[in-house]
Coordinates of C-alpha atoms (C1' of nucleotides) in Angstrom, one line a residue:
Chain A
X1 CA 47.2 -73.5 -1.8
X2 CA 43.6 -73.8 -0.8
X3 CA 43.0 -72.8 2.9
X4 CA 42.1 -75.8 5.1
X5 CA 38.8 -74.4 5.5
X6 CA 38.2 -74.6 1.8
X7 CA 39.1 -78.6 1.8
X8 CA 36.6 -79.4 4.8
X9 CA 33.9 -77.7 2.7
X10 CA 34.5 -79.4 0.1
X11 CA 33.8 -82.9 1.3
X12 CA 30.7 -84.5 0.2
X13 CA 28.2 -84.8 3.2
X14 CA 28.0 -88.6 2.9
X15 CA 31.9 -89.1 3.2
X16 CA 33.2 -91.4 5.4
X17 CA 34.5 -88.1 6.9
X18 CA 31.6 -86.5 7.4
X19 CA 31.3 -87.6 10.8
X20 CA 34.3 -86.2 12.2
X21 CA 34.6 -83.2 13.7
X22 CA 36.0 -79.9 12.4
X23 CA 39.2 -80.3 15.0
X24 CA 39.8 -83.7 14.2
X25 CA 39.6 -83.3 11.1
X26 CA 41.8 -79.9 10.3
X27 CA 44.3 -82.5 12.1
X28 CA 43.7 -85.1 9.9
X29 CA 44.2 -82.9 6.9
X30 CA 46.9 -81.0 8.2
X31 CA 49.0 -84.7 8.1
X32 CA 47.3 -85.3 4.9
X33 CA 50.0 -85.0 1.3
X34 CA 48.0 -83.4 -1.5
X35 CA 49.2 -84.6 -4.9
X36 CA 47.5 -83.4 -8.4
X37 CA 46.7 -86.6 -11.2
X38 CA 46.8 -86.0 -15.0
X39 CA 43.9 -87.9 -16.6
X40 CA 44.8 -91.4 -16.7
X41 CA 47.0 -91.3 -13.9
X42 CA 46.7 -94.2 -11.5
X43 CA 47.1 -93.6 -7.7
X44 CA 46.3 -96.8 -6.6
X45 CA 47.1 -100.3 -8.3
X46 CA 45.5 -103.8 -7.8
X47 CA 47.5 -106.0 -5.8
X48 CA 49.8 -103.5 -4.5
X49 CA 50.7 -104.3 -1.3
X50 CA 52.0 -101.4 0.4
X51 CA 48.3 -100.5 1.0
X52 CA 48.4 -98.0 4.3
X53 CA 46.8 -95.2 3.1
X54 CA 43.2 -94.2 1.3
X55 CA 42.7 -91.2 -0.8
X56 CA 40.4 -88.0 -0.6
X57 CA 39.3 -86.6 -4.0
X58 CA 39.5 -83.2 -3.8
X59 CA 38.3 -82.0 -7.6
X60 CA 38.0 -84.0 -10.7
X61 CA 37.0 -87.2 -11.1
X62 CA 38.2 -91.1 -10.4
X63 CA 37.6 -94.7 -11.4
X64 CA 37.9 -97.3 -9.3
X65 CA 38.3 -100.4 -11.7
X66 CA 39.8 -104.1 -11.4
X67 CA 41.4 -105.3 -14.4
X68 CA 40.4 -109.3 -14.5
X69 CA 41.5 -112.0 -15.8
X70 CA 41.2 -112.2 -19.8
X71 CA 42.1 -108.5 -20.1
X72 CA 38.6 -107.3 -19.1
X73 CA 37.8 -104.0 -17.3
X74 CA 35.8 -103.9 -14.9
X75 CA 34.5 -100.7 -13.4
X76 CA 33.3 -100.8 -10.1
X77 CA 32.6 -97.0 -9.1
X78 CA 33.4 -93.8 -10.0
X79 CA 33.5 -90.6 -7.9
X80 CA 33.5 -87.5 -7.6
X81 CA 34.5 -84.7 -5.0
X82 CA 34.6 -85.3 -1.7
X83 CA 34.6 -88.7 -1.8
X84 CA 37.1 -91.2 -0.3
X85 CA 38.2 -95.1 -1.6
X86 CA 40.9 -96.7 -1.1
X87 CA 39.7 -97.4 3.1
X88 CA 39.0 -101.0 1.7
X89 CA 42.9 -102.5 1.9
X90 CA 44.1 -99.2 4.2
X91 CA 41.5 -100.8 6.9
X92 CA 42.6 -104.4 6.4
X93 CA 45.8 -104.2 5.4
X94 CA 45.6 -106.5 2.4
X95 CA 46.5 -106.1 -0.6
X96 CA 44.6 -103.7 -3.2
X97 CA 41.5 -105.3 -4.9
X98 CA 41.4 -102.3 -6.8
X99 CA 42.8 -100.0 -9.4
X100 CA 42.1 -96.2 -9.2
X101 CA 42.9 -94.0 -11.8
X102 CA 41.6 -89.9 -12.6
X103 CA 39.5 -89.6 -15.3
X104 CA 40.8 -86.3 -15.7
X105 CA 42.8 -83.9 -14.7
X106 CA 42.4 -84.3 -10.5
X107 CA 43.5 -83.2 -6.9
X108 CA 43.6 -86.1 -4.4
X109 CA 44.9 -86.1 -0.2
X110 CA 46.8 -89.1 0.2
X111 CA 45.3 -89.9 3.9
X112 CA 47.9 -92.2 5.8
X113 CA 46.4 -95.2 7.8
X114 CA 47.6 -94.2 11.1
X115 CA 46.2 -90.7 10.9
X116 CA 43.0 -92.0 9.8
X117 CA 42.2 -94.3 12.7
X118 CA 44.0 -91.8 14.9
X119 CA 41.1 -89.2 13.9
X120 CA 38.7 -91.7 14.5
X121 CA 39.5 -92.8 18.0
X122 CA 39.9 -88.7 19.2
X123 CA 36.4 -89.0 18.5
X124 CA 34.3 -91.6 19.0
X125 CA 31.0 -90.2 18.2
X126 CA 32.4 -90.4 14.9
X127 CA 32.3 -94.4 15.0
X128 CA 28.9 -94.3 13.9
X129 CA 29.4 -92.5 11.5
X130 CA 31.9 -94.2 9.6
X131 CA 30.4 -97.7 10.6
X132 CA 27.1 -96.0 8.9
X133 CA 29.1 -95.2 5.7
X134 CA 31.0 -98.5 5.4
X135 CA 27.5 -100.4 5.6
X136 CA 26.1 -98.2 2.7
X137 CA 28.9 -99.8 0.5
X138 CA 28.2 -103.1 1.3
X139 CA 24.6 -102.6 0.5
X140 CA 25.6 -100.8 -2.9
X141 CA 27.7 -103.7 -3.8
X142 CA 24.9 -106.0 -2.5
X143 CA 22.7 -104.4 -5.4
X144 CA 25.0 -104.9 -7.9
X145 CA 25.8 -108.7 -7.2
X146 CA 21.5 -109.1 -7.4
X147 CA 21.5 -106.8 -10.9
X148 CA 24.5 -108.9 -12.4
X149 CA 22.9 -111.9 -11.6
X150 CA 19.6 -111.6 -12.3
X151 CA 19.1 -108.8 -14.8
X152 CA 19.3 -108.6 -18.7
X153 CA 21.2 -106.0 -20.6
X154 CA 19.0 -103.1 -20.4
X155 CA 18.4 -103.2 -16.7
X156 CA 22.0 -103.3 -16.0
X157 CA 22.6 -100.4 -18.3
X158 CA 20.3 -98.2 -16.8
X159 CA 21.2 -98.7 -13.4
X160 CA 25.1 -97.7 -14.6
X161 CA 23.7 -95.0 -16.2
X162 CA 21.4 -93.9 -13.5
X163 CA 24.1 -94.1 -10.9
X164 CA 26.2 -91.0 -13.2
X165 CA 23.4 -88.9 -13.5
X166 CA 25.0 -85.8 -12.5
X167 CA 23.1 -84.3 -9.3
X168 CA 24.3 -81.0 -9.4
X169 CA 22.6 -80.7 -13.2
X170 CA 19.6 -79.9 -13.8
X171 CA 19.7 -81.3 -17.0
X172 CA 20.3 -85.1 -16.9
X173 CA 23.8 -84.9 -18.0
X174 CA 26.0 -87.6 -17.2
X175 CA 29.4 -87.8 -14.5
X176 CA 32.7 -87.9 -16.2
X177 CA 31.7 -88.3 -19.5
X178 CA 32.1 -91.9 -20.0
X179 CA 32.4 -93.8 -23.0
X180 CA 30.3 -96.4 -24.5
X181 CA 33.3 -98.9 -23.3
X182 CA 33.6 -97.3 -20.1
X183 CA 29.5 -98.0 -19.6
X184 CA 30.1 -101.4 -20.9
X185 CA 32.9 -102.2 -18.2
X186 CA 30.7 -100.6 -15.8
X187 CA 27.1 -102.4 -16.6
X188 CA 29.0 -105.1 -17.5
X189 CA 28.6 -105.8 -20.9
X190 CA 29.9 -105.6 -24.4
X191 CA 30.3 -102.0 -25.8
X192 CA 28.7 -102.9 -29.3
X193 CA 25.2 -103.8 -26.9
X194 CA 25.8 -100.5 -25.3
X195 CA 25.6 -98.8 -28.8
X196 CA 22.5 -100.8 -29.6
X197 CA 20.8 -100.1 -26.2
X198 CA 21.4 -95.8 -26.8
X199 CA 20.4 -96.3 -29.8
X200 CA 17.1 -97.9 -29.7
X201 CA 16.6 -95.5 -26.1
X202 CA 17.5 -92.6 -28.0
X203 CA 14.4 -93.6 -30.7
X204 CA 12.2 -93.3 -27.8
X205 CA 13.4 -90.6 -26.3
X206 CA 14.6 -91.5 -23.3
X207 CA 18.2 -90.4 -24.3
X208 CA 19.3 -87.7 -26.1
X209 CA 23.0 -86.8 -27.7
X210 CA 24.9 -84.2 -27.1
X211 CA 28.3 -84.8 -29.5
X212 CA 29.7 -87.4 -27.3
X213 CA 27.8 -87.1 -24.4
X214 CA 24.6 -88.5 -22.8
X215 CA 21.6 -86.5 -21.7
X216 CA 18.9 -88.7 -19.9
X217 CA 15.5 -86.8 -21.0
X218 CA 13.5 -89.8 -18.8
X219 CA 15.2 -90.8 -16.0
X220 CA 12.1 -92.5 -14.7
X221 CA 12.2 -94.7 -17.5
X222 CA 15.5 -95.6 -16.6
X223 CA 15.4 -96.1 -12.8
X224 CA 12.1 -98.6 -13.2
X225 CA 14.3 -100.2 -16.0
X226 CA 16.5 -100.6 -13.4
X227 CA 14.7 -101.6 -10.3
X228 CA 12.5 -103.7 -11.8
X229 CA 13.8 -105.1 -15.0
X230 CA 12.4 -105.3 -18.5
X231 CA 9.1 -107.5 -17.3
X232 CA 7.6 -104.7 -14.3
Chain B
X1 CA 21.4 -122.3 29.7
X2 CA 24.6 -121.4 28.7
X3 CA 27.2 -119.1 30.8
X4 CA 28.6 -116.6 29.3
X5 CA 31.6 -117.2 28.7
X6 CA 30.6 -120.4 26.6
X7 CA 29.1 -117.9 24.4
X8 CA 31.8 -115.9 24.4
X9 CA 34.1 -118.9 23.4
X10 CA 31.7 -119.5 20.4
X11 CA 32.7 -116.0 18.9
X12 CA 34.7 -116.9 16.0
X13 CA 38.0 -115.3 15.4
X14 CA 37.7 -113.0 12.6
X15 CA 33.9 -112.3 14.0
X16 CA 32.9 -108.6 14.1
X17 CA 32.9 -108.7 18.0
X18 CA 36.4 -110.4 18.5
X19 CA 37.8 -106.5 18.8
X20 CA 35.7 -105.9 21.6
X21 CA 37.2 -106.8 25.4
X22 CA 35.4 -109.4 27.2
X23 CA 34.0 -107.0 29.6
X24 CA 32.4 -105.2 26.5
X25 CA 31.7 -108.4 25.1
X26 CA 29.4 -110.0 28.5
X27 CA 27.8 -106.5 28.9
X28 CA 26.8 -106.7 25.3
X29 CA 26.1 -110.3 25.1
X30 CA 24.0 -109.8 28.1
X31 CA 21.3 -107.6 26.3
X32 CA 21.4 -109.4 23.8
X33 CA 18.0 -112.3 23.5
X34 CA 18.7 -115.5 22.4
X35 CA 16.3 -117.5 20.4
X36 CA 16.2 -120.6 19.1
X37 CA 15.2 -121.3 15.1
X38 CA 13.6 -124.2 13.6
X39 CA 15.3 -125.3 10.0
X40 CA 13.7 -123.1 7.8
X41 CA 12.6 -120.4 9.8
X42 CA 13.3 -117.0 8.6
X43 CA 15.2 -114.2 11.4
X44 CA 15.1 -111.5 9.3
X45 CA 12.9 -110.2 6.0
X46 CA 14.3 -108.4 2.9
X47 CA 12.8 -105.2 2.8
X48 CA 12.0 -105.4 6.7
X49 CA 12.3 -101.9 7.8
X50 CA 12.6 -102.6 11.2
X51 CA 16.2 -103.4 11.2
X52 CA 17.4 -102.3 14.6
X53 CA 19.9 -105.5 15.7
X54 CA 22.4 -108.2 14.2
X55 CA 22.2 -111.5 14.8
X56 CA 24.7 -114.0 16.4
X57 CA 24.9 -117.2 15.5
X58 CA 25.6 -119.5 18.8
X59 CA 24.5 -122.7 16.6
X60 CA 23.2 -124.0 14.0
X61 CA 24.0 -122.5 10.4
X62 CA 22.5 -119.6 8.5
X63 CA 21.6 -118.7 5.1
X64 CA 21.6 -114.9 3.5
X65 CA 20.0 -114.6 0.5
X66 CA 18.1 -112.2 -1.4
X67 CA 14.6 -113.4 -3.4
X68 CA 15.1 -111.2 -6.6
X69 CA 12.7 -110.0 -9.7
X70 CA 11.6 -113.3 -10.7
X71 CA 11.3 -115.3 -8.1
X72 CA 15.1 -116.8 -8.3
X73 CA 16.8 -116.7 -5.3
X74 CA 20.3 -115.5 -4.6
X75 CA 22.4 -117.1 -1.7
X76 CA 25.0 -114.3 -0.5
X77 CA 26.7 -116.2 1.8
X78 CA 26.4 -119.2 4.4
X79 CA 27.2 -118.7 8.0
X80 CA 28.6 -120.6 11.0
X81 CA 28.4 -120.3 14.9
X82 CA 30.3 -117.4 15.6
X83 CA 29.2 -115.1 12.9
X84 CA 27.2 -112.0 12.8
X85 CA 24.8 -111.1 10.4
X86 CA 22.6 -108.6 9.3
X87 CA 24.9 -106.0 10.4
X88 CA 24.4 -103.5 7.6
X89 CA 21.0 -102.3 7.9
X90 CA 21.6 -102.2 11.6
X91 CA 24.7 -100.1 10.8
X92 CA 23.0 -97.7 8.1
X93 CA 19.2 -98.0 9.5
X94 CA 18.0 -98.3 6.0
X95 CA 15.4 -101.3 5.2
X96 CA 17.0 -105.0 5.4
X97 CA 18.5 -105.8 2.0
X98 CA 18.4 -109.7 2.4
X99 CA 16.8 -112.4 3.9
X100 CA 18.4 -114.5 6.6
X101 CA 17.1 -118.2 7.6
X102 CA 18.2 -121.2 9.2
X103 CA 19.4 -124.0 7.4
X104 CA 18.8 -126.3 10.7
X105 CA 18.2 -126.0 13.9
X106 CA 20.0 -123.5 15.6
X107 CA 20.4 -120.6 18.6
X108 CA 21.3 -117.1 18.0
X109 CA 21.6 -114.1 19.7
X110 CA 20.1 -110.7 19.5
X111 CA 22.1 -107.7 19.8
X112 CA 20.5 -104.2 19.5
X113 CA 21.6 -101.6 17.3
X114 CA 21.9 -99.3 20.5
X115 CA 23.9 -101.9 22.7
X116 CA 26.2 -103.0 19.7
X117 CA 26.9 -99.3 19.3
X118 CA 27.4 -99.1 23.1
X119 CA 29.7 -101.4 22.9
X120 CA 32.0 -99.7 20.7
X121 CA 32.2 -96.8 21.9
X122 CA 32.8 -98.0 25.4
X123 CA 36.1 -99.4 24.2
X124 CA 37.4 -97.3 21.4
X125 CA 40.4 -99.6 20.3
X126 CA 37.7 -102.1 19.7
X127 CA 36.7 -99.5 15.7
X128 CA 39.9 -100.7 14.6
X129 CA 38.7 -104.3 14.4
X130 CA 35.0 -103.6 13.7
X131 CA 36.3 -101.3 10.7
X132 CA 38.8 -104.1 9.9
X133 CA 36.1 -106.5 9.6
X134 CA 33.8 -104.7 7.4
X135 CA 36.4 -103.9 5.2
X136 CA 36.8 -107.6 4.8
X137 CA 33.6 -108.0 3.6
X138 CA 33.8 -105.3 1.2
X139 CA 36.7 -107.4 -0.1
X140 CA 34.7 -110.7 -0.5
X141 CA 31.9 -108.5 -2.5
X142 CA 34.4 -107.0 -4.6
X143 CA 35.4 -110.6 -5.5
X144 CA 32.1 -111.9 -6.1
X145 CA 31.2 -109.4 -8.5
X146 CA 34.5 -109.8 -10.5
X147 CA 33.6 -113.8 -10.7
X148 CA 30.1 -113.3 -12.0
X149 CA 31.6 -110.8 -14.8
X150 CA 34.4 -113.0 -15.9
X151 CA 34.3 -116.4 -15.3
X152 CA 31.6 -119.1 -16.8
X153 CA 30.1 -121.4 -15.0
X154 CA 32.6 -123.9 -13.6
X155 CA 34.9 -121.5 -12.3
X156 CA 31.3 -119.7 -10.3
X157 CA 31.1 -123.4 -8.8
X158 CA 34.4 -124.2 -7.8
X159 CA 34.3 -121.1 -6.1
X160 CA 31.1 -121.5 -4.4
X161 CA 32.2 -125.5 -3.2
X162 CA 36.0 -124.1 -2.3
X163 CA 33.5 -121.2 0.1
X164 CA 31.7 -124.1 1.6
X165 CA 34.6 -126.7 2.5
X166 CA 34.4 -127.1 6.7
X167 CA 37.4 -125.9 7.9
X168 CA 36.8 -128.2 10.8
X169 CA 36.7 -131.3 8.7
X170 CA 39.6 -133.3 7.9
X171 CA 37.8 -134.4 4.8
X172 CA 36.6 -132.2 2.4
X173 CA 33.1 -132.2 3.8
X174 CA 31.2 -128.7 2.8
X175 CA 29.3 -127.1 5.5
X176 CA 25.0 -126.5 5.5
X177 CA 24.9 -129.9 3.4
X178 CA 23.8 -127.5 0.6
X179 CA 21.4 -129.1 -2.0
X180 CA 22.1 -128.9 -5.9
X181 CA 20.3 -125.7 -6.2
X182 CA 21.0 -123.8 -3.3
X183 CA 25.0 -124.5 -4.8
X184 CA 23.3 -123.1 -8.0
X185 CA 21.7 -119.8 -6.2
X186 CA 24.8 -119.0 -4.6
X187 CA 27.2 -119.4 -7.4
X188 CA 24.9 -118.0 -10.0
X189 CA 23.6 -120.8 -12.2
X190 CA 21.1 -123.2 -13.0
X191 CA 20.2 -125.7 -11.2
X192 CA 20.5 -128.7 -13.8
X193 CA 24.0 -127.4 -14.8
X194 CA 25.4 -127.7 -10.9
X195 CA 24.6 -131.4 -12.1
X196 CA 26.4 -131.9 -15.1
X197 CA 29.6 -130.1 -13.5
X198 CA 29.3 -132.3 -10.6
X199 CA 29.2 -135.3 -12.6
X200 CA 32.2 -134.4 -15.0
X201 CA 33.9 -133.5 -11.4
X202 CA 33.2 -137.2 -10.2
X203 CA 34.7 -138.8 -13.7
X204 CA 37.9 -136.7 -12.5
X205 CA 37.8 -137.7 -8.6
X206 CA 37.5 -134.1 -8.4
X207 CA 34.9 -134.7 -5.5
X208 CA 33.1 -137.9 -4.6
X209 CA 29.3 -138.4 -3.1
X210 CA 28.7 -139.4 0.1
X211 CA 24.5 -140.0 -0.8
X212 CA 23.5 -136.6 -1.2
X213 CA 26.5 -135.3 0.3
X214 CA 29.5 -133.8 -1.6
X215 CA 33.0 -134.4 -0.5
X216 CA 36.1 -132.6 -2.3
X217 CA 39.0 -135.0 -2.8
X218 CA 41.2 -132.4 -4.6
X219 CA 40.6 -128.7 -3.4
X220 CA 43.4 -127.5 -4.5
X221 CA 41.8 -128.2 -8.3
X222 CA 38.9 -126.2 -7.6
X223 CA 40.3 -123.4 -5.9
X224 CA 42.6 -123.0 -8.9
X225 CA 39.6 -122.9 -11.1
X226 CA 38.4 -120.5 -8.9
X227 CA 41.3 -118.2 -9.1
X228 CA 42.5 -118.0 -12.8
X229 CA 39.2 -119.3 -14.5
X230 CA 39.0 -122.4 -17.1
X231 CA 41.8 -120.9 -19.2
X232 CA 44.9 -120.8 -16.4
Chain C
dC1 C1' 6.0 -151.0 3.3
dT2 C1' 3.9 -147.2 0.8
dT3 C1' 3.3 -142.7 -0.4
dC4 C1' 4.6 -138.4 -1.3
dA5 C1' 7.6 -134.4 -1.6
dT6 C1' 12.0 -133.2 -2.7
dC7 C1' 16.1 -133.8 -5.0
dT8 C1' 18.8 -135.4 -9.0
dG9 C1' 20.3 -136.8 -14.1
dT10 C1' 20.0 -135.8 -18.9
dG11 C1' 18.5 -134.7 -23.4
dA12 C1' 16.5 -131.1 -26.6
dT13 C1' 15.7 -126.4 -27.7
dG14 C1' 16.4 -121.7 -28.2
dC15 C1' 18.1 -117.2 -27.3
dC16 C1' 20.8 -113.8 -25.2
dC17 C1' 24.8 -111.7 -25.6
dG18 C1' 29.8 -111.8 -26.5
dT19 C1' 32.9 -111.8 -30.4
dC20 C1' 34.5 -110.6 -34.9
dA21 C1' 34.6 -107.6 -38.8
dC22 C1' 34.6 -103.4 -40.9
dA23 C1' 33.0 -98.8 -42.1
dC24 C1' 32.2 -94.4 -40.4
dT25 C1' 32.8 -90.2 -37.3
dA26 C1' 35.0 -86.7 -34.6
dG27 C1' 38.2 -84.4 -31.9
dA28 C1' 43.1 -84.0 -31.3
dT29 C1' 47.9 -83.0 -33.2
dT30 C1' 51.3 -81.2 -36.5
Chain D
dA1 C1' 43.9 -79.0 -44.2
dA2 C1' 46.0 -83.7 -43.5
dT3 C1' 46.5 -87.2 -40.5
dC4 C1' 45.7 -90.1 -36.6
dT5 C1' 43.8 -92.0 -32.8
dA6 C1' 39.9 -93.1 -30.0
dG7 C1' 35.3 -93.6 -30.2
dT8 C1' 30.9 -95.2 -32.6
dG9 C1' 27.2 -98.0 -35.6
dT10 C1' 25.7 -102.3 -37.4
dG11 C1' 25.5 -106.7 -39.3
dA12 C1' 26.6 -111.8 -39.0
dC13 C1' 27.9 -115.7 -36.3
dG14 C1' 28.2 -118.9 -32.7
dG15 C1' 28.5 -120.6 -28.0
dG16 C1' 27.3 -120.8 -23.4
dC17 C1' 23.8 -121.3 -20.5
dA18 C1' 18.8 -120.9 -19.0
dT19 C1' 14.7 -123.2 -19.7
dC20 C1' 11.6 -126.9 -20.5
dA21 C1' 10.5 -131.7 -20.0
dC22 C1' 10.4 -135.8 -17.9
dA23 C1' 12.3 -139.9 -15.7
dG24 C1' 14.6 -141.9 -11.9
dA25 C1' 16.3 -141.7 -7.1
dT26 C1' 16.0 -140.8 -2.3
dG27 C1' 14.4 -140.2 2.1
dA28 C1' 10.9 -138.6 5.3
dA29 C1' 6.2 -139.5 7.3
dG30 C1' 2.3 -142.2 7.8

DNA sequence: CTTCATCTGTGATGCCCGTCACACTAGATT
DNA sequence: AATCTAGTGTGACGGGCATCACAGATGAAG
């Protein structure tokens, strides 16, 4: 077992951790259970209603997804190490609006409510911080409402596929290696248009295969695709 | 002008102030300027980066919306006295992300970042509710995005009318008196289709006019659209 | 009352994109 | 290697919905 040390250092600098201090936070850990996901494995399930705690990813990878009405996936985020969901329902209390499952093999900390807002109020400095991070997801979402709503096919794609660019590459290789469904769910659209789309971005470019996987040559391209849509 | 405690009355319930103690509350409320907006006038810009306070709403009613690529406009959300609003870019400092105006005549209230922050941290059981409260919202966006995915048109609109019923009414009167296309900018469609739906929906005394007004006579039909979709 | 801007009703047109169908590929498993 | 399952490529089709066009209605301002 990792030293606590280890775990703090492993949390991404824009968590909604982040702003809590080392104390507080060895304490919140400390009360935190660790548990390890095969791929697939689903930790948290829409609708559940015994929602009182979030969970830390520690390594691998998770999808946070809703499944909607007429069988439809819908992917709303996926992360990576360091990050925390799951503070929507343990916050409020309601019932899960998500599913999140690993999209491979993973290491989670199941982070109870109480200790969570416990943390929190030993330190209040680090209301700011967590108020900061909270807002960043409602802009984020705020994005995504104006992109669904106003963009065509490409735009969307690109933005999903922007958003998985992996930052620690310095190649453009893509997050989790998702599939041409999983980019559908997540751009929100049919998988045979995501085919289409590589395709004709691979002609020019843009894109280039790797087996299965993505690697975005012009990701330039790709984020004026996405801020501006296909007219700019 | 007011007293202060007729302001503090106004709060709504589930407001992101109604954690703090009235102590916190008058010392806030007391930095705070008020200012009164013609219909129409716009409080805060989209892409504004000055975004150093929320706003308040004492009276009146407010629009958020966001003018995308293209010139259509997007309504996020309508508010009542009570509410705050623009509390993510004051939260996260980053540039304003929508546009907020007044859809009458109405009084509102400054608060600055600093103060609002102030607040807080003067009364540290007060982060509960303020977290509590933004999770909520992350709920409602998770929701919105999961309708525009899934559901076609009529279910968009029944949710958008169900959103705008006043809860003080005893009628089914909507809120902001909301013109054919501002119902079409928030739920997502065109304009001339809010028409047809609202025509089919007065052939089934789904609603009824009141001259430009809508009333709902059976809520309980939209909200069901609005929940499983055309096919449930 | 008249005028003018704004809102509303309704048909015609077209196209974007989801769905269906089916062949093909490539890792996984034995 | 043989088989199997999940993923991919591509055409054809059709429907839902945006767009265009214009007429009628309504109400605010003079």
């Amino acid at each position: 077992m990792d030293t606590l040390d280890e775990l703090i250092d492993k949390l991404a600098t824009d968590s909604l951790l982040k702003a809590l201090d080392p104390p507080q936070l060895e304490q919140l850990l400390r009360t935190a259970r660790r548990k390890e996901l095969a791929r697939g494995e689903v930790i948290i399930s829409q609708g559940d209603e015994e929602s009182d705690f979030a969970v830390c990813l520690l390594a691998g990878g998770l999808k946070v997804s809703m499944n909607s009405a007429g069988g439809r996936e819908i992917i709303l985020n996926y992360c990576g190490p360091g990050e925390i969901v799951g503070e929507i329902a343990m916050l409020d209390r309601g019932p899960r609006t998500a599913t999140v499952s690993a999209v491979g093999p993973s290491t989670v900390l199941l982070l109870p409510s109480q200790a969570f807002i416990d943390a929190v109020l030993s330190n209040p400095a680090s209301v700011v911080g967590v108020m900061r991070e909270l807002a960043r997801r409602a802009r984020q979402m705020n994005l995504i409402v104006e992109s669904d709503r106003t963009f065509s096919m490409a735009p969307r794609l690109a933005r999903a596929i922007v958003r998985l660019i992996d930052p620690d590459a310095d190649d453009g290789r893509l997050r989790h290696n998702p599939s041409q469904s999983d980019l559908g769910a997540f751009a929100g659209l049919a998988r045979e248009n995501v085919s289409r789309l590589l395709s004709e971005w691979e002609e020019q470019s843009v894109i280039r295969r790797q087996g299965r996987a993505l690697i975005v040559l012009n990701a330039d391209y790709l984020q004026d695709l996405a801020d501006f849509g296909d007219e700019g």
